[in-house]
XYZ file of C-alpha atoms in Angstrom:
337
model
C 117.861 93.843 174.008
C 115.022 91.285 173.384
C 112.298 93.885 174.244
C 114.083 96.250 171.611
C 114.048 93.502 168.926
C 110.387 92.514 169.210
C 109.577 96.221 169.419
C 111.649 96.756 166.194
C 109.512 93.384 164.534
C 106.360 94.974 165.766
C 107.073 98.235 163.834
C 107.995 96.219 160.284
C 104.928 94.328 160.810
C 102.719 97.519 161.139
C 104.456 99.149 158.350
C 103.863 95.715 155.851
C 99.945 96.385 157.131
C 99.573 99.968 155.607
C 102.065 100.056 152.734
C 101.012 98.764 149.545
C 103.208 96.444 147.846
C 103.055 96.833 144.054
C 104.944 95.560 141.261
C 104.486 97.923 137.880
C 105.649 96.697 134.481
C 108.077 98.795 132.569
C 106.797 100.893 129.998
C 108.510 102.759 127.057
C 107.384 106.194 125.836
C 107.594 106.936 121.887
C 107.867 110.816 120.976
C 106.584 112.786 118.153
C 107.723 114.140 114.945
C 110.558 117.255 115.681
C 110.902 115.611 119.423
C 113.802 113.774 120.768
C 114.316 111.848 123.901
C 116.139 114.335 125.506
C 114.085 117.146 125.438
C 113.390 118.668 128.425
C 109.463 118.064 127.814
C 109.699 114.345 126.925
C 112.191 113.832 129.949
C 109.679 115.272 132.380
C 106.776 113.672 130.911
C 108.492 110.303 131.379
C 109.895 110.736 134.679
C 106.489 112.072 136.065
C 104.919 108.938 134.672
C 107.386 106.931 136.617
C 107.386 108.473 139.989
C 103.548 108.335 139.828
C 103.084 104.759 138.803
C 106.011 103.269 140.235
C 107.044 101.644 137.154
C 110.466 102.146 135.417
C 109.986 104.323 132.028
C 112.049 104.403 129.194
C 112.072 106.802 125.911
C 112.987 104.693 123.227
C 114.900 106.856 120.627
C 115.164 106.090 116.846
C 117.752 107.515 115.253
C 118.824 111.324 116.113
C 115.104 112.027 117.145
C 114.018 115.318 115.636
C 115.602 115.101 112.285
C 115.044 110.990 111.732
C 111.580 111.458 112.590
C 110.963 113.675 109.743
C 112.819 111.816 107.114
C 113.608 108.210 107.792
C 110.486 106.154 106.267
C 108.057 104.547 108.987
C 108.897 100.940 108.419
C 112.606 101.771 108.998
C 111.730 103.746 111.921
C 109.406 100.407 113.213
C 112.264 98.175 112.612
C 114.849 99.864 114.917
C 112.384 100.446 117.815
C 111.560 96.895 117.299
C 115.158 96.087 117.558
C 115.777 97.988 120.365
C 112.861 96.686 122.559
C 113.962 93.284 121.997
C 117.240 93.798 123.201
C 115.905 95.827 126.365
C 116.330 92.771 129.069
C 114.190 94.985 131.356
C 110.897 94.418 128.954
C 111.574 90.576 128.542
C 108.221 89.853 130.643
C 106.121 92.443 128.585
C 105.691 96.167 128.879
C 103.061 99.118 128.780
C 103.325 101.440 125.706
C 103.018 105.540 125.839
C 102.928 106.788 122.275
C 102.678 110.453 121.250
C 101.270 111.547 117.910
C 103.476 110.107 115.465
C 104.915 107.713 117.618
C 101.514 105.751 118.163
C 102.349 104.601 114.475
C 105.862 103.277 115.604
C 104.184 102.213 118.780
C 101.426 100.067 116.693
C 104.142 98.899 114.206
C 106.047 97.579 117.365
C 102.563 95.648 118.220
C 101.903 94.078 114.599
C 104.913 93.828 112.919
C 107.535 93.162 115.606
C 108.533 89.232 115.093
C 109.657 87.855 118.295
C 109.459 91.133 120.567
C 108.222 91.165 124.156
C 104.291 91.557 124.693
C 102.708 94.916 124.775
C 100.068 94.733 127.833
C 98.614 98.193 127.597
C 98.619 100.860 124.848
C 98.175 104.372 125.824
C 97.537 106.517 122.823
C 97.716 110.496 123.059
C 96.757 112.382 119.715
C 97.534 109.451 117.597
C 97.271 109.344 113.951
C 95.618 106.372 113.899
C 93.004 106.489 110.957
C 95.565 108.899 108.781
C 96.107 112.617 108.363
C 94.211 114.793 105.512
C 96.757 117.358 104.925
C 100.439 117.978 105.157
C 101.257 118.233 108.920
C 102.432 121.842 110.240
C 106.114 122.432 110.262
C 108.341 124.191 112.917
C 111.423 125.332 111.113
C 111.451 126.806 107.780
C 114.024 124.680 106.452
C 111.595 121.765 107.194
C 108.995 123.468 105.548
C 111.101 124.173 102.536
C 111.790 120.613 102.772
C 108.119 119.280 103.017
C 107.093 121.815 99.981
C 109.885 120.718 97.506
C 108.919 117.036 98.123
C 105.188 117.441 97.984
C 105.847 118.824 94.286
C 106.939 115.548 93.573
C 103.572 113.683 94.702
C 102.982 112.528 98.418
C 102.655 109.002 96.983
C 105.493 108.878 94.776
C 108.195 106.168 95.637
C 110.947 109.122 96.443
C 108.723 111.108 98.609
C 107.599 107.835 100.579
C 111.458 106.880 100.928
C 112.135 110.367 102.255
C 109.674 111.990 104.081
C 108.172 110.260 107.175
C 104.811 111.863 107.081
C 103.740 110.714 103.688
C 103.697 107.223 105.555
C 100.214 108.428 107.043
C 98.809 110.933 104.638
C 95.402 109.869 103.562
C 93.900 112.012 101.032
C 90.276 111.135 101.008
C 89.520 111.961 97.919
C 92.349 110.001 96.091
C 92.031 106.706 97.874
C 92.927 104.438 95.034
C 96.652 106.625 94.761
C 96.641 106.161 98.741
C 96.271 102.450 98.678
C 98.611 101.913 95.876
C 101.393 104.517 96.743
C 101.178 104.924 100.521
C 104.074 102.522 102.274
C 102.928 102.581 105.933
C 99.638 102.962 107.143
C 97.584 100.871 104.414
C 99.655 97.604 105.881
C 99.211 99.024 109.439
C 95.535 99.177 109.085
C 95.424 96.229 107.059
C 93.344 98.247 104.556
C 94.495 96.244 101.328
C 91.834 93.775 100.425
C 93.482 90.173 99.367
C 96.637 91.233 101.490
C 95.247 91.414 104.712
C 97.539 89.903 107.702
C 95.751 87.976 110.248
C 98.592 87.959 112.414
C 98.730 91.830 112.771
C 95.229 91.467 113.783
C 95.855 88.856 115.907
C 98.713 90.579 117.675
C 96.459 93.978 118.048
C 93.734 92.306 119.607
C 95.842 90.728 122.226
C 96.338 94.137 123.960
C 95.109 94.268 127.602
C 93.932 97.838 126.892
C 93.678 100.178 124.373
C 93.666 103.987 125.515
C 92.691 106.423 123.006
C 92.989 110.310 124.385
C 91.538 112.773 121.498
C 92.393 116.516 122.422
C 89.220 118.651 121.676
C 90.941 121.627 120.385
C 93.436 119.876 118.359
C 94.305 121.588 114.992
C 97.389 119.577 114.202
C 95.308 116.136 113.314
C 93.050 116.530 110.572
C 90.535 115.348 111.588
C 91.087 115.362 115.214
C 88.814 112.175 115.482
C 91.701 109.938 113.662
C 92.810 109.786 117.313
C 89.792 107.434 117.882
C 90.370 105.984 114.708
C 87.449 108.093 113.301
C 87.938 109.490 109.791
C 86.343 111.136 106.346
C 84.457 108.339 104.199
C 85.847 107.590 100.861
C 85.791 110.340 98.371
C 84.262 113.056 100.673
C 85.844 115.540 103.119
C 82.395 116.782 104.296
C 81.754 114.598 107.102
C 83.738 112.744 109.830
C 82.816 108.861 110.389
C 83.147 107.943 113.910
C 85.303 104.755 114.472
C 82.384 102.214 114.543
C 80.897 103.455 111.171
C 84.658 102.716 109.449
C 85.108 99.528 107.697
C 88.194 99.173 109.943
C 86.181 98.527 112.506
C 82.958 96.884 111.057
C 84.977 94.344 108.951
C 87.346 94.390 112.108
C 90.625 94.488 109.900
C 93.057 94.846 113.063
C 91.033 93.720 116.119
C 89.875 97.330 116.776
C 86.084 95.996 117.255
C 87.435 92.845 118.715
C 88.655 95.196 121.612
C 86.173 97.508 121.788
C 83.332 94.573 122.228
C 85.530 93.258 124.909
C 85.519 96.442 126.856
C 89.239 96.712 126.508
C 89.203 100.195 124.393
C 88.674 103.697 126.345
C 87.838 106.627 124.291
C 88.853 109.770 126.157
C 88.542 113.318 125.294
C 90.509 115.894 127.158
C 90.482 119.501 126.642
C 93.180 121.352 124.916
C 95.358 121.562 121.796
C 97.686 118.802 120.335
C 99.394 116.930 123.151
C 98.261 119.730 125.402
C 97.740 117.500 128.301
C 97.527 118.415 132.374
C 99.298 116.499 134.964
C 95.971 115.606 136.608
C 94.769 114.081 133.399
C 98.151 112.276 133.105
C 97.199 110.843 136.519
C 93.507 109.680 135.704
C 93.816 108.553 132.135
C 97.747 107.275 131.836
C 98.976 106.213 135.156
C 96.105 103.550 136.085
C 97.457 101.597 132.905
C 101.159 101.810 134.084
C 100.338 100.167 137.030
C 100.039 96.274 137.079
C 96.602 96.189 139.013
C 96.457 92.110 138.985
C 100.204 92.111 140.820
C 99.046 95.167 142.815
C 98.519 93.884 146.917
C 97.555 95.432 150.198
C 98.550 93.411 152.917
C 95.722 94.420 154.907
C 92.164 93.249 153.955
C 90.403 96.623 155.031
C 91.573 98.461 151.881
C 92.649 102.093 152.481
C 93.700 102.425 156.201
C 92.952 105.550 157.935
C 97.018 105.946 158.421
C 96.786 105.971 154.266
C 94.051 108.624 154.042
C 95.853 110.809 156.842
C 99.052 110.468 154.813
C 97.562 111.282 151.215
C 95.547 114.276 152.940
C 98.916 115.850 154.505
C 100.463 115.492 151.441
C 97.756 117.097 149.488
C 97.611 120.114 152.031
C 101.378 120.589 151.405
C 101.069 120.506 147.702
C 98.472 123.357 148.106
C 100.493 124.912 150.598
C 103.186 125.142 148.028
C 101.274 126.495 145.219
C 101.700 123.282 143.107
C 99.168 123.363 140.156
C 98.344 119.859 138.624
C 96.544 121.428 135.616
C 99.691 123.122 134.292
C 99.861 121.691 130.692
C 103.261 119.617 130.533
C 103.349 118.871 127.013
C 102.983 121.575 123.825
C 104.660 120.178 121.072
C 103.541 119.603 117.385
C 103.244 115.953 116.560
């Protein structure tokens, strides 16, 4: 009996040597326009990231999802998201954030505007509209297109459109900057663009991120320009050239702390192949998952690093994945905004 007990203890000890013990912060996902947390793509996206990172993921819904993503003002969407993250006990010690397209603006709103909320550690942005959008977003349904067209006739920066058409909060017409700064009610505040009213607290909060991962899609035809995903944009008054982020006033004058983060080596500019949000599973593993793992809390109980047992298990796993015909390069998401 004693010999059996000693053998059991020995086996547990060996397992402790070869199995990594990892604690990961939870993460939230903020979807884009026309989407909702209950949709199959978003559910799969969140679940895969949870499985691969070992951290718990939550898709945070705002209103009814799809419809409210179009018609609810972005300030209101941000306030709802702020209240939700503050009331989630799972996030009280901090969390990571994954934003998809328009969801990135809500995410940044949480970081910059949410008073008393738990800290965001890593911010991973896929196809974010960070510097603005120079055209009206594409529509997916005839009804939404008709609604958008009717609202546009009233003027994109009119009070009524700003309060009833969410994308109007980040439409930035380079040839009409004065109207944008005067009438657009969300992005100018988020990007601290209005001289004389720049808020140092927004900058401090955004600059407190541990990592900012900006993923741009090479064949993105939804974001105009696609470089807005990296904070790049047209210069005021022109549609002829596109300035990289580092040449924009937002960066050079450090309105929101982007320059501070970049100079500290905390901004990752990632370019992947594909259309808007067309990300493969292999790219998810490469560019997103590492930032959902709390590396500071990860511990290997063996000083030798990856043991031969771990390498053997990994090689066997890859073998059976290939044998089963698994294709990690299949596109996971293909959603408008």
